[in-house]
Amino acid sequence: MSMIQEQHKKLQRSTVISKALLSSIESVLYIKDINNEYITVNNAFRKLLLLTPQYDVSGKKDSDFFSGKEAKQNFEQDQNILQTGKAIKNIEGYIPGSRKKKMGLISKVPIFDSENKIVGIIANFIDITERVEASKNRKLLEKAINNIEDCIWIAKDNEINIGKVDILFVNDSIKRLTGFSKEDFKRNPEIWKNFLQTKYYNKRIQDRKTAKYPTINEYKANKINAPEHMEITIREKIYYDETEKIFLGIVEDITKYRKNREVRILLEKVLGKSRDIVWIRESPPSNKLLYVSKSVYEMYGYPPETYYSDSEFWYNNSAHPEDRKELIKFRDNRSWPNRKIHRIITRSKEIRWIETSILKSRFLDKQCIAYIERDVTERIKEEAKIVDNTKMNIALSLKDKGVSAKIIKEATGITLPMESDV
């Protein structure tokens, strides 16, 4: 009896220890016997399958817990281990009973008795769903970042070499930007020295030493492997996390932007000195004014802001009332002739003659119409004077030939005093 009681105590202690161990394991776990039937499960298993603590799993089969397909797959996998004694460890797969909502690292190990015979199996499923999702999201994010035209790099302070950094990430755009691969850049971040022009490389080092982050700086560089080491201009923005000692750099090629800006400034200077006016409007029905040269003030007397704030201002206030209807019709029907002469009224109520050339094009990714206006008032006046002089000469010639005043007026529109009238 004493021996039986001692064995009972040991069994009780073993049971308490086993339950404690099973309860402390947060991953899903179960133990089966040699017949592929359940002996026990832990709390994580019960929670996954919504089993109460009182539910007895002893003698149950996979079909008692899982759907038909899952039960069949799990049973066959366990049966193979029971027959062969070959364990599986850290295999990724869906956790049975999760309805394919949870991914796990699956490990299943055969249990041997003192005679080295298989008596059961213990299975463990570690939930890695968040890690798998994070990995998927990371890959998608990395793919998206690699398709960005700008070069993005992430680096961490080197704890041994002060002032040096270790590259943690760089996207594929490093190749397009510099001409050398991201593998080269990761191995040696100082390869920038072969990319930036010397004075700008030294400036970059100085900027890094004295900068208060975030920083934005522009440098000149020579693209490696490009024809004649093509010179480009880059803009580098660097952000710094002082807590983590992490740098984030965004480098963009602004060569075209700089050249376009220089051309735009040059054009604006030329247009500013020219009496011609350039208007750019979105096509109807918007008619929004996108650009007007500053010389508009000299001709019309209104500052450019007046026209930007009200796209209809020109038609309502600057177009001559007798020409306005026709001009609006041309605009709305998109039937502007290539060249049109019409009248405008200035702020001081002066009537001027304008010759407008029209060009349809795209501007800022919008379908637009460009109007180029030239003041031809003096030319119109001169032409009118020539016409009047010509008519007068004709009238005088007809008078000399004895043509009556009535006929001369009908022919030239000029009334001449005749000798008979004196």
PDB file of N, CA, C and O in Angstrom, residues 176-229:
ATOM      1  N   ARG A 176      19.827  53.652 -61.537  1.00  0.00           N
ATOM      2  CA  ARG A 176      19.404  54.648 -62.518  1.00  0.00           C
ATOM      3  C   ARG A 176      20.009  56.013 -62.219  1.00  0.00           C
ATOM      4  O   ARG A 176      20.339  56.764 -63.123  1.00  0.00           O
ATOM      5  N   LEU A 177      20.147  56.308 -60.934  1.00  0.00           N
ATOM      6  CA  LEU A 177      20.629  57.629 -60.547  1.00  0.00           C
ATOM      7  C   LEU A 177      22.133  57.778 -60.724  1.00  0.00           C
ATOM      8  O   LEU A 177      22.604  58.748 -61.316  1.00  0.00           O
ATOM      9  N   THR A 178      22.878  56.805 -60.207  1.00  0.00           N
ATOM     10  CA  THR A 178      24.337  56.969 -60.140  1.00  0.00           C
ATOM     11  C   THR A 178      25.100  56.195 -61.206  1.00  0.00           C
ATOM     12  O   THR A 178      26.199  56.586 -61.589  1.00  0.00           O
ATOM     13  N   GLY A 179      24.513  55.058 -61.610  1.00  0.00           N
ATOM     14  CA  GLY A 179      25.232  54.216 -62.571  1.00  0.00           C
ATOM     15  C   GLY A 179      25.890  53.013 -61.931  1.00  0.00           C
ATOM     16  O   GLY A 179      26.305  52.089 -62.624  1.00  0.00           O
ATOM     17  N   PHE A 180      25.985  52.968 -60.588  1.00  0.00           N
ATOM     18  CA  PHE A 180      26.549  51.777 -59.947  1.00  0.00           C
ATOM     19  C   PHE A 180      25.465  51.058 -59.153  1.00  0.00           C
ATOM     20  O   PHE A 180      24.442  51.634 -58.791  1.00  0.00           O
ATOM     21  N   SER A 181      25.690  49.771 -58.882  1.00  0.00           N
ATOM     22  CA  SER A 181      24.656  48.923 -58.309  1.00  0.00           C
ATOM     23  C   SER A 181      24.467  49.170 -56.818  1.00  0.00           C
ATOM     24  O   SER A 181      25.337  49.714 -56.135  1.00  0.00           O
ATOM     25  N   LYS A 182      23.312  48.701 -56.316  1.00  0.00           N
ATOM     26  CA  LYS A 182      23.056  48.878 -54.886  1.00  0.00           C
ATOM     27  C   LYS A 182      23.942  47.960 -54.055  1.00  0.00           C
ATOM     28  O   LYS A 182      24.232  48.270 -52.890  1.00  0.00           O
ATOM     29  N   GLU A 183      24.390  46.846 -54.646  1.00  0.00           N
ATOM     30  CA  GLU A 183      25.325  45.974 -53.929  1.00  0.00           C
ATOM     31  C   GLU A 183      26.639  46.707 -53.674  1.00  0.00           C
ATOM     32  O   GLU A 183      27.209  46.619 -52.581  1.00  0.00           O
ATOM     33  N   ASP A 184      27.110  47.446 -54.686  1.00  0.00           N
ATOM     34  CA  ASP A 184      28.330  48.246 -54.519  1.00  0.00           C
ATOM     35  C   ASP A 184      28.121  49.303 -53.437  1.00  0.00           C
ATOM     36  O   ASP A 184      29.004  49.545 -52.607  1.00  0.00           O
ATOM     37  N   PHE A 185      26.951  49.911 -53.445  1.00  0.00           N
ATOM     38  CA  PHE A 185      26.668  50.974 -52.494  1.00  0.00           C
ATOM     39  C   PHE A 185      26.604  50.430 -51.073  1.00  0.00           C
ATOM     40  O   PHE A 185      27.085  51.065 -50.123  1.00  0.00           O
ATOM     41  N   LYS A 186      25.991  49.242 -50.912  1.00  0.00           N
ATOM     42  CA  LYS A 186      25.898  48.642 -49.577  1.00  0.00           C
ATOM     43  C   LYS A 186      27.275  48.281 -49.038  1.00  0.00           C
ATOM     44  O   LYS A 186      27.561  48.441 -47.851  1.00  0.00           O
ATOM     45  N   ARG A 187      28.125  47.763 -49.931  1.00  0.00           N
ATOM     46  CA  ARG A 187      29.478  47.381 -49.490  1.00  0.00           C
ATOM     47  C   ARG A 187      30.303  48.599 -49.115  1.00  0.00           C
ATOM     48  O   ARG A 187      31.120  48.545 -48.192  1.00  0.00           O
ATOM     49  N   ASN A 188      30.104  49.690 -49.852  1.00  0.00           N
ATOM     50  CA  ASN A 188      30.944  50.860 -49.623  1.00  0.00           C
ATOM     51  C   ASN A 188      30.150  52.138 -49.871  1.00  0.00           C
ATOM     52  O   ASN A 188      30.117  52.646 -50.994  1.00  0.00           O
ATOM     53  N   PRO A 189      29.497  52.668 -48.815  1.00  0.00           N
ATOM     54  CA  PRO A 189      28.729  53.908 -48.981  1.00  0.00           C
ATOM     55  C   PRO A 189      29.576  55.081 -49.463  1.00  0.00           C
ATOM     56  O   PRO A 189      29.051  56.024 -50.057  1.00  0.00           O
ATOM     57  N   GLU A 190      30.873  55.008 -49.234  1.00  0.00           N
ATOM     58  CA  GLU A 190      31.754  56.109 -49.647  1.00  0.00           C
ATOM     59  C   GLU A 190      31.951  56.148 -51.157  1.00  0.00           C
ATOM     60  O   GLU A 190      32.668  57.008 -51.680  1.00  0.00           O
ATOM     61  N   ILE A 191      31.301  55.210 -51.857  1.00  0.00           N
ATOM     62  CA  ILE A 191      31.403  55.207 -53.319  1.00  0.00           C
ATOM     63  C   ILE A 191      30.761  56.471 -53.909  1.00  0.00           C
ATOM     64  O   ILE A 191      30.955  56.786 -55.080  1.00  0.00           O
ATOM     65  N   TRP A 192      30.012  57.192 -53.064  1.00  0.00           N
ATOM     66  CA  TRP A 192      29.472  58.491 -53.487  1.00  0.00           C
ATOM     67  C   TRP A 192      30.600  59.405 -53.955  1.00  0.00           C
ATOM     68  O   TRP A 192      30.381  60.315 -54.741  1.00  0.00           O
ATOM     69  N   LYS A 193      31.799  59.153 -53.439  1.00  0.00           N
ATOM     70  CA  LYS A 193      32.953  59.978 -53.824  1.00  0.00           C
ATOM     71  C   LYS A 193      33.227  59.859 -55.313  1.00  0.00           C
ATOM     72  O   LYS A 193      33.752  60.779 -55.944  1.00  0.00           O
ATOM     73  N   ASN A 194      32.893  58.710 -55.895  1.00  0.00           N
ATOM     74  CA  ASN A 194      33.081  58.510 -57.340  1.00  0.00           C
ATOM     75  C   ASN A 194      31.922  59.075 -58.157  1.00  0.00           C
ATOM     76  O   ASN A 194      31.963  59.067 -59.379  1.00  0.00           O
ATOM     77  N   PHE A 195      30.913  59.497 -57.461  1.00  0.00           N
ATOM     78  CA  PHE A 195      29.696  59.986 -58.111  1.00  0.00           C
ATOM     79  C   PHE A 195      29.610  61.510 -58.052  1.00  0.00           C
ATOM     80  O   PHE A 195      29.472  62.181 -59.084  1.00  0.00           O
ATOM     81  N   LEU A 196      29.706  62.059 -56.852  1.00  0.00           N
ATOM     82  CA  LEU A 196      29.637  63.510 -56.699  1.00  0.00           C
ATOM     83  C   LEU A 196      30.920  64.168 -57.180  1.00  0.00           C
ATOM     84  O   LEU A 196      32.006  63.604 -57.037  1.00  0.00           O
ATOM     85  N   GLN A 197      30.778  65.348 -57.736  1.00  0.00           N
ATOM     86  CA  GLN A 197      31.968  66.124 -58.076  1.00  0.00           C
ATOM     87  C   GLN A 197      32.690  66.479 -56.782  1.00  0.00           C
ATOM     88  O   GLN A 197      32.066  66.685 -55.738  1.00  0.00           O
ATOM     89  N   THR A 198      34.018  66.572 -56.852  1.00  0.00           N
ATOM     90  CA  THR A 198      34.851  66.665 -55.651  1.00  0.00           C
ATOM     91  C   THR A 198      34.390  67.742 -54.679  1.00  0.00           C
ATOM     92  O   THR A 198      34.201  67.485 -53.486  1.00  0.00           O
ATOM     93  N   LYS A 199      34.192  68.962 -55.169  1.00  0.00           N
ATOM     94  CA  LYS A 199      33.830  70.051 -54.254  1.00  0.00           C
ATOM     95  C   LYS A 199      32.475  69.811 -53.601  1.00  0.00           C
ATOM     96  O   LYS A 199      32.229  70.193 -52.450  1.00  0.00           O
ATOM     97  N   TYR A 200      31.580  69.123 -54.334  1.00  0.00           N
ATOM     98  CA  TYR A 200      30.268  68.846 -53.775  1.00  0.00           C
ATOM     99  C   TYR A 200      30.323  67.662 -52.806  1.00  0.00           C
ATOM    100  O   TYR A 200      29.552  67.604 -51.845  1.00  0.00           O
ATOM    101  N   TYR A 201      31.235  66.729 -53.049  1.00  0.00           N
ATOM    102  CA  TYR A 201      31.429  65.617 -52.103  1.00  0.00           C
ATOM    103  C   TYR A 201      31.909  66.169 -50.764  1.00  0.00           C
ATOM    104  O   TYR A 201      31.412  65.786 -49.703  1.00  0.00           O
ATOM    105  N   ASN A 202      32.855  67.080 -50.819  1.00  0.00           N
ATOM    106  CA  ASN A 202      33.367  67.702 -49.590  1.00  0.00           C
ATOM    107  C   ASN A 202      32.276  68.527 -48.908  1.00  0.00           C
ATOM    108  O   ASN A 202      32.167  68.545 -47.684  1.00  0.00           O
ATOM    109  N   LYS A 203      31.466  69.182 -49.721  1.00  0.00           N
ATOM    110  CA  LYS A 203      30.352  69.959 -49.167  1.00  0.00           C
ATOM    111  C   LYS A 203      29.350  69.049 -48.468  1.00  0.00           C
ATOM    112  O   LYS A 203      28.820  69.383 -47.398  1.00  0.00           O
ATOM    113  N   ARG A 204      29.098  67.888 -49.070  1.00  0.00           N
ATOM    114  CA  ARG A 204      28.155  66.939 -48.479  1.00  0.00           C
ATOM    115  C   ARG A 204      28.651  66.462 -47.123  1.00  0.00           C
ATOM    116  O   ARG A 204      27.877  66.338 -46.169  1.00  0.00           O
ATOM    117  N   ILE A 205      29.948  66.169 -47.020  1.00  0.00           N
ATOM    118  CA  ILE A 205      30.530  65.747 -45.740  1.00  0.00           C
ATOM    119  C   ILE A 205      30.362  66.843 -44.695  1.00  0.00           C
ATOM    120  O   ILE A 205      29.971  66.590 -43.550  1.00  0.00           O
ATOM    121  N   GLN A 206      30.628  68.086 -45.113  1.00  0.00           N
ATOM    122  CA  GLN A 206      30.499  69.220 -44.200  1.00  0.00           C
ATOM    123  C   GLN A 206      29.043  69.414 -43.776  1.00  0.00           C
ATOM    124  O   GLN A 206      28.747  69.689 -42.611  1.00  0.00           O
ATOM    125  N   ASP A 207      28.127  69.236 -44.739  1.00  0.00           N
ATOM    126  CA  ASP A 207      26.703  69.362 -44.430  1.00  0.00           C
ATOM    127  C   ASP A 207      26.280  68.331 -43.392  1.00  0.00           C
ATOM    128  O   ASP A 207      25.487  68.614 -42.489  1.00  0.00           O
ATOM    129  N   ARG A 208      26.812  67.102 -43.523  1.00  0.00           N
ATOM    130  CA  ARG A 208      26.471  66.026 -42.596  1.00  0.00           C
ATOM    131  C   ARG A 208      26.985  66.323 -41.188  1.00  0.00           C
ATOM    132  O   ARG A 208      26.363  65.952 -40.193  1.00  0.00           O
ATOM    133  N   LYS A 209      28.122  66.992 -41.097  1.00  0.00           N
ATOM    134  CA  LYS A 209      28.723  67.272 -39.796  1.00  0.00           C
ATOM    135  C   LYS A 209      28.007  68.401 -39.062  1.00  0.00           C
ATOM    136  O   LYS A 209      27.891  68.388 -37.839  1.00  0.00           O
ATOM    137  N   THR A 210      27.545  69.376 -39.826  1.00  0.00           N
ATOM    138  CA  THR A 210      26.994  70.588 -39.205  1.00  0.00           C
ATOM    139  C   THR A 210      25.478  70.680 -39.296  1.00  0.00           C
ATOM    140  O   THR A 210      24.891  71.606 -38.747  1.00  0.00           O
ATOM    141  N   ALA A 211      24.868  69.731 -39.957  1.00  0.00           N
ATOM    142  CA  ALA A 211      23.441  69.871 -40.278  1.00  0.00           C
ATOM    143  C   ALA A 211      22.546  69.673 -39.068  1.00  0.00           C
ATOM    144  O   ALA A 211      22.863  68.933 -38.141  1.00  0.00           O
ATOM    145  N   LYS A 212      21.409  70.381 -39.119  1.00  0.00           N
ATOM    146  CA  LYS A 212      20.309  70.140 -38.208  1.00  0.00           C
ATOM    147  C   LYS A 212      19.210  69.505 -39.041  1.00  0.00           C
ATOM    148  O   LYS A 212      18.676  70.124 -39.949  1.00  0.00           O
ATOM    149  N   TYR A 213      18.908  68.251 -38.736  1.00  0.00           N
ATOM    150  CA  TYR A 213      18.014  67.486 -39.588  1.00  0.00           C
ATOM    151  C   TYR A 213      16.566  67.882 -39.358  1.00  0.00           C
ATOM    152  O   TYR A 213      16.189  68.283 -38.257  1.00  0.00           O
ATOM    153  N   PRO A 214      15.712  67.743 -40.413  1.00  0.00           N
ATOM    154  CA  PRO A 214      16.044  67.257 -41.764  1.00  0.00           C
ATOM    155  C   PRO A 214      16.802  68.306 -42.582  1.00  0.00           C
ATOM    156  O   PRO A 214      16.667  69.499 -42.339  1.00  0.00           O
ATOM    157  N   THR A 215      17.586  67.817 -43.553  1.00  0.00           N
ATOM    158  CA  THR A 215      18.362  68.705 -44.413  1.00  0.00           C
ATOM    159  C   THR A 215      17.940  68.527 -45.866  1.00  0.00           C
ATOM    160  O   THR A 215      17.509  67.452 -46.269  1.00  0.00           O
ATOM    161  N   ILE A 216      18.077  69.598 -46.639  1.00  0.00           N
ATOM    162  CA  ILE A 216      17.831  69.544 -48.083  1.00  0.00           C
ATOM    163  C   ILE A 216      18.990  70.270 -48.755  1.00  0.00           C
ATOM    164  O   ILE A 216      19.191  71.462 -48.508  1.00  0.00           O
ATOM    165  N   ASN A 217      19.749  69.543 -49.571  1.00  0.00           N
ATOM    166  CA  ASN A 217      20.899  70.139 -50.245  1.00  0.00           C
ATOM    167  C   ASN A 217      20.942  69.690 -51.704  1.00  0.00           C
ATOM    168  O   ASN A 217      20.447  68.604 -52.049  1.00  0.00           O
ATOM    169  N   GLU A 218      21.536  70.533 -52.530  1.00  0.00           N
ATOM    170  CA  GLU A 218      21.684  70.211 -53.953  1.00  0.00           C
ATOM    171  C   GLU A 218      23.167  70.085 -54.287  1.00  0.00           C
ATOM    172  O   GLU A 218      23.992  70.867 -53.794  1.00  0.00           O
ATOM    173  N   TYR A 219      23.488  69.069 -55.119  1.00  0.00           N
ATOM    174  CA  TYR A 219      24.872  68.803 -55.490  1.00  0.00           C
ATOM    175  C   TYR A 219      24.968  68.518 -56.985  1.00  0.00           C
ATOM    176  O   TYR A 219      24.003  68.064 -57.610  1.00  0.00           O
ATOM    177  N   LYS A 220      26.154  68.743 -57.525  1.00  0.00           N
ATOM    178  CA  LYS A 220      26.461  68.352 -58.901  1.00  0.00           C
ATOM    179  C   LYS A 220      27.155  66.997 -58.868  1.00  0.00           C
ATOM    180  O   LYS A 220      27.979  66.722 -57.989  1.00  0.00           O
ATOM    181  N   ALA A 221      26.822  66.159 -59.842  1.00  0.00           N
ATOM    182  CA  ALA A 221      27.416  64.821 -59.893  1.00  0.00           C
ATOM    183  C   ALA A 221      27.634  64.413 -61.335  1.00  0.00           C
ATOM    184  O   ALA A 221      27.063  64.995 -62.258  1.00  0.00           O
ATOM    185  N   ASN A 222      28.483  63.390 -61.512  1.00  0.00           N
ATOM    186  CA  ASN A 222      28.733  62.814 -62.832  1.00  0.00           C
ATOM    187  C   ASN A 222      28.260  61.377 -62.832  1.00  0.00           C
ATOM    188  O   ASN A 222      28.774  60.543 -62.091  1.00  0.00           O
ATOM    189  N   LYS A 223      27.244  61.095 -63.639  1.00  0.00           N
ATOM    190  CA  LYS A 223      26.656  59.763 -63.675  1.00  0.00           C
ATOM    191  C   LYS A 223      27.657  58.757 -64.235  1.00  0.00           C
ATOM    192  O   LYS A 223      28.173  58.927 -65.339  1.00  0.00           O
ATOM    193  N   ILE A 224      27.939  57.719 -63.468  1.00  0.00           N
ATOM    194  CA  ILE A 224      28.906  56.700 -63.872  1.00  0.00           C
ATOM    195  C   ILE A 224      28.373  55.923 -65.079  1.00  0.00           C
ATOM    196  O   ILE A 224      27.182  55.630 -65.181  1.00  0.00           O
ATOM    197  N   ASN A 225      29.268  55.591 -65.988  1.00  0.00           N
ATOM    198  CA  ASN A 225      28.955  54.782 -67.177  1.00  0.00           C
ATOM    199  C   ASN A 225      28.025  55.485 -68.162  1.00  0.00           C
ATOM    200  O   ASN A 225      27.573  54.875 -69.123  1.00  0.00           O
ATOM    201  N   ALA A 226      27.726  56.750 -67.922  1.00  0.00           N
ATOM    202  CA  ALA A 226      26.923  57.516 -68.880  1.00  0.00           C
ATOM    203  C   ALA A 226      27.873  58.132 -69.901  1.00  0.00           C
ATOM    204  O   ALA A 226      29.072  58.266 -69.642  1.00  0.00           O
ATOM    205  N   PRO A 227      27.359  58.485 -71.090  1.00  0.00           N
ATOM    206  CA  PRO A 227      28.223  59.102 -72.109  1.00  0.00           C
ATOM    207  C   PRO A 227      28.943  60.323 -71.558  1.00  0.00           C
ATOM    208  O   PRO A 227      28.315  61.248 -71.052  1.00  0.00           O
ATOM    209  N   GLU A 228      30.257  60.286 -71.625  1.00  0.00           N
ATOM    210  CA  GLU A 228      31.105  61.392 -71.174  1.00  0.00           C
ATOM    211  C   GLU A 228      30.794  61.787 -69.731  1.00  0.00           C
ATOM    212  O   GLU A 228      30.887  62.944 -69.349  1.00  0.00           O
ATOM    213  N   HIS A 229      30.466  60.772 -68.899  1.00  0.00           N
ATOM    214  CA  HIS A 229      30.144  61.047 -67.487  1.00  0.00           C
ATOM    215  C   HIS A 229      29.169  62.213 -67.361  1.00  0.00           C
ATOM    216  O   HIS A 229      29.469  63.262 -66.805  1.00  0.00           O
TER     217      HIS A 229
END
